[in-house]
mmCIF file of C-alpha atoms in Angstrom:
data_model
loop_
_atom_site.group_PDB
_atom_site.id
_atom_site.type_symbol
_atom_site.label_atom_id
_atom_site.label_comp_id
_atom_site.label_asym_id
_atom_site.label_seq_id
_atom_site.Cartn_x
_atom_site.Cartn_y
_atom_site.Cartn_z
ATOM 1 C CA UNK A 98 25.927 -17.649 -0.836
ATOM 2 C CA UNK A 99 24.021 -20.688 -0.435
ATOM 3 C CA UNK A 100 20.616 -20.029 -0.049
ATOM 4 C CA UNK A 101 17.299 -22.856 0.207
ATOM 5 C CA UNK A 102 13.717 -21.628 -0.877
ATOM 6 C CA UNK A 103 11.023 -23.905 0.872
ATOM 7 C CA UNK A 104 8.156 -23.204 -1.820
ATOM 8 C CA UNK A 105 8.288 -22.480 -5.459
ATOM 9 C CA UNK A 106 5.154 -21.139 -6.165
ATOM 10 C CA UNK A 107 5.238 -17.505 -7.980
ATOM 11 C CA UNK A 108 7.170 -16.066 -4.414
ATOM 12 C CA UNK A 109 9.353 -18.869 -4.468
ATOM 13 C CA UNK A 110 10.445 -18.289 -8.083
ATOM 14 C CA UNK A 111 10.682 -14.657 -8.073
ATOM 15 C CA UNK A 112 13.093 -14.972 -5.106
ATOM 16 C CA UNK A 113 15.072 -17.336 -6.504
ATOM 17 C CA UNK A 114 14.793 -15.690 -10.559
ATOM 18 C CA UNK A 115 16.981 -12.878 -8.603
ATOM 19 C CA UNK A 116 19.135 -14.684 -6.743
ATOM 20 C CA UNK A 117 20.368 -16.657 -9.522
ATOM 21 C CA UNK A 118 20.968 -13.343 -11.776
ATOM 22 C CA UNK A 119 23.050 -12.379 -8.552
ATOM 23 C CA UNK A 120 24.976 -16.153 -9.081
ATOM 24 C CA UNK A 121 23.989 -17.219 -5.709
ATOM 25 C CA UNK A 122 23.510 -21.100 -5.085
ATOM 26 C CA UNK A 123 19.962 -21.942 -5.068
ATOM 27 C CA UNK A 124 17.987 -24.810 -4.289
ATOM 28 C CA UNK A 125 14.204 -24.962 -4.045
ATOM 29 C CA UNK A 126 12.146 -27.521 -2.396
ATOM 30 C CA UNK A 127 8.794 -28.106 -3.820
ATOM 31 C CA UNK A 128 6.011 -31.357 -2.695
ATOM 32 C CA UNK A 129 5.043 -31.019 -6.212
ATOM 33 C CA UNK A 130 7.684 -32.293 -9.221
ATOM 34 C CA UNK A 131 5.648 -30.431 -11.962
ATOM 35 C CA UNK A 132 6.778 -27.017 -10.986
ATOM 36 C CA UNK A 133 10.434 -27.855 -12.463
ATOM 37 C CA UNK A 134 9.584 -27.821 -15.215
ATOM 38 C CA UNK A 135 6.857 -24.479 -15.768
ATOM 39 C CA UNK A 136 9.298 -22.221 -13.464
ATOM 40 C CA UNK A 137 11.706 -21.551 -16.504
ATOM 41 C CA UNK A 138 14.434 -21.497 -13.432
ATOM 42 C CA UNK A 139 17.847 -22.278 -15.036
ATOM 43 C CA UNK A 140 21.179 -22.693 -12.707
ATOM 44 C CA UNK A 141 18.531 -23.704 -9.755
ATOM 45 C CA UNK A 142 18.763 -26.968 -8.290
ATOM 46 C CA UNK A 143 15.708 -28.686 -6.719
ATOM 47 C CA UNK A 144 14.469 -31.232 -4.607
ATOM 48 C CA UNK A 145 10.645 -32.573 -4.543
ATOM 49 C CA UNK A 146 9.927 -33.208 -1.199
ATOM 50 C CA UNK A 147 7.757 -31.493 1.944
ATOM 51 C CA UNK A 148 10.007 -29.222 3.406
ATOM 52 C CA UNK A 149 8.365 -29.587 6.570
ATOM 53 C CA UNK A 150 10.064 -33.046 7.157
ATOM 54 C CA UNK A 151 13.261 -33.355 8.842
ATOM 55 C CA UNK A 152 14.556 -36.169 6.019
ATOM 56 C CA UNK A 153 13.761 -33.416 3.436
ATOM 57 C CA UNK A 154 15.633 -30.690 4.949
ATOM 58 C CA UNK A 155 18.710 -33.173 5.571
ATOM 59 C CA UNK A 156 18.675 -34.258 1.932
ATOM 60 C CA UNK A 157 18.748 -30.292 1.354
ATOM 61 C CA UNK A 158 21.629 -29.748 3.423
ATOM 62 C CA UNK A 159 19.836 -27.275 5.195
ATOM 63 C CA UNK A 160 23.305 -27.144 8.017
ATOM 64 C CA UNK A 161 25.176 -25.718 4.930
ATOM 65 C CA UNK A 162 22.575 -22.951 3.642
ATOM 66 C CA UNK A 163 23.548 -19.560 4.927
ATOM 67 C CA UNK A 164 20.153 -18.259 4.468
ATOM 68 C CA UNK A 165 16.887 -20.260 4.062
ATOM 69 C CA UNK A 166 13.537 -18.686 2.739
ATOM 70 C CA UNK A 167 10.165 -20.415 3.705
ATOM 71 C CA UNK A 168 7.937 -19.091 0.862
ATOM 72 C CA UNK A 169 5.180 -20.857 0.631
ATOM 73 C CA UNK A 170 1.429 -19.966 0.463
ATOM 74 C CA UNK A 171 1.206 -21.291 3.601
ATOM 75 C CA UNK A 172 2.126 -19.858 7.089
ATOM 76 C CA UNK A 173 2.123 -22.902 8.842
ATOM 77 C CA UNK A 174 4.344 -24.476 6.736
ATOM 78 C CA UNK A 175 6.494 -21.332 6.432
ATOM 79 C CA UNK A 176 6.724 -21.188 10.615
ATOM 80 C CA UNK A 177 7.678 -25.007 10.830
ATOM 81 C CA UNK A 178 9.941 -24.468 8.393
ATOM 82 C CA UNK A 179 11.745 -21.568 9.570
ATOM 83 C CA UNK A 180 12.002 -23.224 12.906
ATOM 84 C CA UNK A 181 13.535 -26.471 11.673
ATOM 85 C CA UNK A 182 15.768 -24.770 9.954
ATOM 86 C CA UNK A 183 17.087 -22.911 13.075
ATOM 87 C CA UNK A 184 16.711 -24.974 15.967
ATOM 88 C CA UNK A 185 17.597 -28.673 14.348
ATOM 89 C CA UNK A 186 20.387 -27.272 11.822
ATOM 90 C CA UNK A 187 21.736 -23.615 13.268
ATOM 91 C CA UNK A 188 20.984 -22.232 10.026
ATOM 92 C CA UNK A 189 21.869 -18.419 10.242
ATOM 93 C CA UNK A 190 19.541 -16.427 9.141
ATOM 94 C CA UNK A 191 16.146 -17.455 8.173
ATOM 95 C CA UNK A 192 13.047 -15.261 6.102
ATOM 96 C CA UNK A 193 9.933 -16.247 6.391
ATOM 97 C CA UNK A 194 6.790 -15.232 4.361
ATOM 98 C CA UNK A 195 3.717 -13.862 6.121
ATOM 99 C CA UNK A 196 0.393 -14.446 3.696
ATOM 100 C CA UNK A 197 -2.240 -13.310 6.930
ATOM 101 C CA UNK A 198 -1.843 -10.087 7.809
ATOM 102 C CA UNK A 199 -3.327 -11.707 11.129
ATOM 103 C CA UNK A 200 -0.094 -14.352 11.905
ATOM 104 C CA UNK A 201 2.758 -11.498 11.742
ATOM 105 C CA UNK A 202 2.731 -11.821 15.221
ATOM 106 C CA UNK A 203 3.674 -15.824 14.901
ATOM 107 C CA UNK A 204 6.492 -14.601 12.812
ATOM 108 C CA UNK A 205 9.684 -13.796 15.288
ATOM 109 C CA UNK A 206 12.086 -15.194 17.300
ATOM 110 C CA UNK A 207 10.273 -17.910 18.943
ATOM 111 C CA UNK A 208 9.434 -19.976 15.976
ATOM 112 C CA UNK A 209 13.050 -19.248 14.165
ATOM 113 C CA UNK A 210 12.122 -16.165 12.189
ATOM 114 C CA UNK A 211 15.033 -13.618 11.582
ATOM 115 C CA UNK A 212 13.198 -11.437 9.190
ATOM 116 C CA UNK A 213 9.175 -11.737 8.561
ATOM 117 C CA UNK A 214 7.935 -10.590 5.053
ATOM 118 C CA UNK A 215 4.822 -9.749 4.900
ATOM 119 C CA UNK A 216 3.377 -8.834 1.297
ATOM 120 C CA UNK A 217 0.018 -7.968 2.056
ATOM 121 C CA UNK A 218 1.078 -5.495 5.021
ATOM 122 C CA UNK A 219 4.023 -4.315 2.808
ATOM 123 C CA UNK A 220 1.909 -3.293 0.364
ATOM 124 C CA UNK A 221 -0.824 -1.658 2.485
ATOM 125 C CA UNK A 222 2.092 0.177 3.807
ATOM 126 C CA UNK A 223 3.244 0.983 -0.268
ATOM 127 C CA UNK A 224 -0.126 2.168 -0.498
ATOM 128 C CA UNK A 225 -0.341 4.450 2.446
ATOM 129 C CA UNK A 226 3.302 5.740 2.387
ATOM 130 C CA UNK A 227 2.220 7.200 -1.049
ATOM 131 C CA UNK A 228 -1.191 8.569 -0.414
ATOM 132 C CA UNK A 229 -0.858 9.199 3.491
ATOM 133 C CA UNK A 230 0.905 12.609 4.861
ATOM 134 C CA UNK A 231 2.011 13.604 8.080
ATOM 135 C CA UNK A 232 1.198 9.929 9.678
ATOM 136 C CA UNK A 233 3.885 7.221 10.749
ATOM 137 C CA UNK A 234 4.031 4.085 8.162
ATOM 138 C CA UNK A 235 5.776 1.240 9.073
ATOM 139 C CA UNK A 236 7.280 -0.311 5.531
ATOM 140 C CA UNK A 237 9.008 -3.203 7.234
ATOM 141 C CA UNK A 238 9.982 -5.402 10.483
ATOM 142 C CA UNK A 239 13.521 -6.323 10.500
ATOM 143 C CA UNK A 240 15.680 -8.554 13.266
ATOM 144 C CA UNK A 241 13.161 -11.391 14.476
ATOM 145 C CA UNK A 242 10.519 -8.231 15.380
ATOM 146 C CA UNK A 243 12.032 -6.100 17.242
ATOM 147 C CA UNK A 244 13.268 -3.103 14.967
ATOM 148 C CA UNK A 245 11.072 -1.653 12.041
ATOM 149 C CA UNK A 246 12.144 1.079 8.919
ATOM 150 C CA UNK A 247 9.037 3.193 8.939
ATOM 151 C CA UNK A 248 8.125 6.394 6.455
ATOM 152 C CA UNK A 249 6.615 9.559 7.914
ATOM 153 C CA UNK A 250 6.151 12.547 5.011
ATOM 154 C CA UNK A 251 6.316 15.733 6.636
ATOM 155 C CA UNK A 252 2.900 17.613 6.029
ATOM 156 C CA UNK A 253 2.329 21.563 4.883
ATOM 157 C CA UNK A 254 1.658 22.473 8.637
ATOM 158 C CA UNK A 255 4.049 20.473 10.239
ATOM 159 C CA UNK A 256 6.548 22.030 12.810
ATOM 160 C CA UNK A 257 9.106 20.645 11.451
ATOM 161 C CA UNK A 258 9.604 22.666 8.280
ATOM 162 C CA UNK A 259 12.365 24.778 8.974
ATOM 163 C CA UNK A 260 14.071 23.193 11.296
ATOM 164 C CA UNK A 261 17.203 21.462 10.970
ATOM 165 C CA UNK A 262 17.808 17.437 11.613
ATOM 166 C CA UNK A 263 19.888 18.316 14.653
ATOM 167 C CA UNK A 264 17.509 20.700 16.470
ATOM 168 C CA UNK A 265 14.672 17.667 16.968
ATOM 169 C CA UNK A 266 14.800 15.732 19.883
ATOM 170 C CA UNK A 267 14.498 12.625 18.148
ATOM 171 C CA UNK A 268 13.710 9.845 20.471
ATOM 172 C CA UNK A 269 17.007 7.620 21.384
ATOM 173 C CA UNK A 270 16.074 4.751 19.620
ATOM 174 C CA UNK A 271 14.898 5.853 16.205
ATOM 175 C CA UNK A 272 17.655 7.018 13.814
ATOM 176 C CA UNK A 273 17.132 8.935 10.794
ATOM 177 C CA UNK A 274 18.808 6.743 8.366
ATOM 178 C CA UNK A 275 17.611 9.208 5.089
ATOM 179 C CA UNK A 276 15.786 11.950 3.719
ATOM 180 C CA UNK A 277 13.635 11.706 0.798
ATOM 181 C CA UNK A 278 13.553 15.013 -1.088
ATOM 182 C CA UNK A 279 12.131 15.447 -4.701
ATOM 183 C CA UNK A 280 12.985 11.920 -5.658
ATOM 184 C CA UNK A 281 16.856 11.996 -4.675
ATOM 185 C CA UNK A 282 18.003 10.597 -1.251
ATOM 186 C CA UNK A 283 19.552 12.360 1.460
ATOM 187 C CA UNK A 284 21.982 11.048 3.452
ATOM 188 C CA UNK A 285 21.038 12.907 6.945
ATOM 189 C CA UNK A 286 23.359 14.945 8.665
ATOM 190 C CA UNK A 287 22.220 17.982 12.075
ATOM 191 C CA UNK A 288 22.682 20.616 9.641
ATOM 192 C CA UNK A 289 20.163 19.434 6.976
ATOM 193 C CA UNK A 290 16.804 21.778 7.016
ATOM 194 C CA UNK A 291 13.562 19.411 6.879
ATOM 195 C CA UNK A 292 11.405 20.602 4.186
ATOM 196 C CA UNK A 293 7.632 20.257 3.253
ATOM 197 C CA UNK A 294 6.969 16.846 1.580
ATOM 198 C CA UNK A 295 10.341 15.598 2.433
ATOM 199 C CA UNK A 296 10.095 11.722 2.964
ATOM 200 C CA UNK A 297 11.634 11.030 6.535
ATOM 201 C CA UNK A 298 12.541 7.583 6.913
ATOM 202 C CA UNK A 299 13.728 5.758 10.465
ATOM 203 C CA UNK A 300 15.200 2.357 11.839
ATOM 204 C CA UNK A 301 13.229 1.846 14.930
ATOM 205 C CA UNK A 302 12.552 -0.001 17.640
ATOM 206 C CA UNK A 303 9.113 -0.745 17.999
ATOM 207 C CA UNK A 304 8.650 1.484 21.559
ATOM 208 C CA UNK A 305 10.255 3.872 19.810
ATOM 209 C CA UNK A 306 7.907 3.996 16.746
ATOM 210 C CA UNK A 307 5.166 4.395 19.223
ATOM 211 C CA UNK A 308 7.270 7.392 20.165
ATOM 212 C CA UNK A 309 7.928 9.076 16.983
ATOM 213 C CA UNK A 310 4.241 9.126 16.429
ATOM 214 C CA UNK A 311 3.807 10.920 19.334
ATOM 215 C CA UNK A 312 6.122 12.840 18.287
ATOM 216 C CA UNK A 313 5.549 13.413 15.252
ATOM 217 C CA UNK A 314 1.586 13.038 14.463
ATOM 218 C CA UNK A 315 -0.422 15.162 16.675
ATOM 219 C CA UNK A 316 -0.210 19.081 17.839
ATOM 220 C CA UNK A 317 1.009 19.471 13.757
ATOM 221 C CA UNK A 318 -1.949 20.646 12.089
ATOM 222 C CA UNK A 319 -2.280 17.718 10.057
ATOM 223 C CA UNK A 320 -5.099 15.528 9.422
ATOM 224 C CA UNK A 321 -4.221 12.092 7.656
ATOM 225 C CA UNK A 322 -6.666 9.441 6.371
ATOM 226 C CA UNK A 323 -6.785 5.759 6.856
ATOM 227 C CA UNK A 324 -7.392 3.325 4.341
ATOM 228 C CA UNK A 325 -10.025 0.936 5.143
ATOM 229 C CA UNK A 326 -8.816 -2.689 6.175
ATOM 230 C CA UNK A 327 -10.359 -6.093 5.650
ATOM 231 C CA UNK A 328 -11.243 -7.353 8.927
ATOM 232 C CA UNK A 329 -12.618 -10.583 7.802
ATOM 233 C CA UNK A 330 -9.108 -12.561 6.645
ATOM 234 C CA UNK A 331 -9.363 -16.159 8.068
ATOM 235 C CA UNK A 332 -7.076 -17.212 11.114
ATOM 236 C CA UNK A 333 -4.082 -18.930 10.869
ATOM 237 C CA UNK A 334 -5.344 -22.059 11.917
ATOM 238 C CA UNK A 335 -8.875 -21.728 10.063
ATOM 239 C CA UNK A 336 -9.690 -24.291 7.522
#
């Protein structure tokens, strides 16, 4: 697989660290030429350049990549990026890299984005999914926004203990995908008994997360708590 990183800061190099031990075809496009040499990368191939220009990317053969990854520390470069990559050269599948919790919206469809990665919201999520119980967490968006794989653990009171996967009237577009149970996975089937702290984990669309919360959160007995949030992260287009 042929696969183009726009960025290769610490994200950028990660990505492309693993790719390489996977022998994928990796190239990374950096404005800066002195990050060749510190990113200890070997098998990559690079290109100094701004990947927002459309020269750069056609240097890159960009047409040819089957995947390209705008990592930068930058979400307006990651969005032009993204949707250069799609609309001028069909590429098929594109990831972009969310740094403001505040731009996820930005990051779909419209503006080329297949799958949106946001680390700061991931690992909110990380953070709640281990120290929240009997509330919804949403762990990632997948397919340009419109589907999300979301946590819920089931709480001491819930009314769910007991009863089997098949006997909840889960709502039609959220599919229990696995069960969680004392650090082993379950692969789900109607006959499976839901058990206290068993990790519950959906594909989703995002009405039908709304759902599952209704679902799933209140009339249960449970009380969850909320991590505090940082309301004060600068716009996209701030600075």
């Amino acid at each position: 697989m042929k696969v183009i990183i726009a960025g290769a800061g610490s994200v950028g190099s990660s990505i492309a660290r693993e790719l390489l031990a996977h022998r994928h075809d990796v190239l990374l496009i950096d404005p800066k030429p002195e990050v060749i040499g510190r990113s200890g990368l070997r098998g990559a191939k690079w290109l100094v350049g701004d990947a927002c220009e459309i020269s750069t990317l056609k240097e890159a053969r960009v047409d040819e990549a089957d995947v390209v990854v705008s990592a930068t520390g930058d979400d307006k470069v990651n969005l032009v990026v993204s949707l250069l990559a799609k609309t001028e050269f069909g590429v098929g599948r594109t990831v972009g890299r969310v740094n403001n919790p505040k731009n996820d919206w930005m990051f779909d469809g419209s503006w080329g984005v297949d799958v949106a990665v946001n680390t700061p919201r991931l690992m909110t999520a990380l953070v709640e999914e281990a120290v929240e119980i009997g509330d919804v967490v949403r762990l990632l968006t997948l397919q340009t926004g419109v589907a999300s794989l979301v946590e819920f653990t089931v709480p001491q009171h819930s009314e769910l203990i007991g009863r089997t996967v098949g006997q909840v009237e889960w709502p039609a577009d959220a599919a229990l995908v696995a069960i969680l149970r004392d650090q082993s996975p379950i692969a789900p089937s109607i006959d499976d008994v839901i058990e206290h702290r068993d990790e519950l984990f959906f594909v989703t669309t995002l009405p039908a997360e709304d759902e599952l919360r209704d679902l799933l959160a209140p009339g249960n007995g449970q009380e969850s708590e909320e991590l505090p949030t940082d309301e004060n992260e600068d716009d996209l287009f701030d600075g």
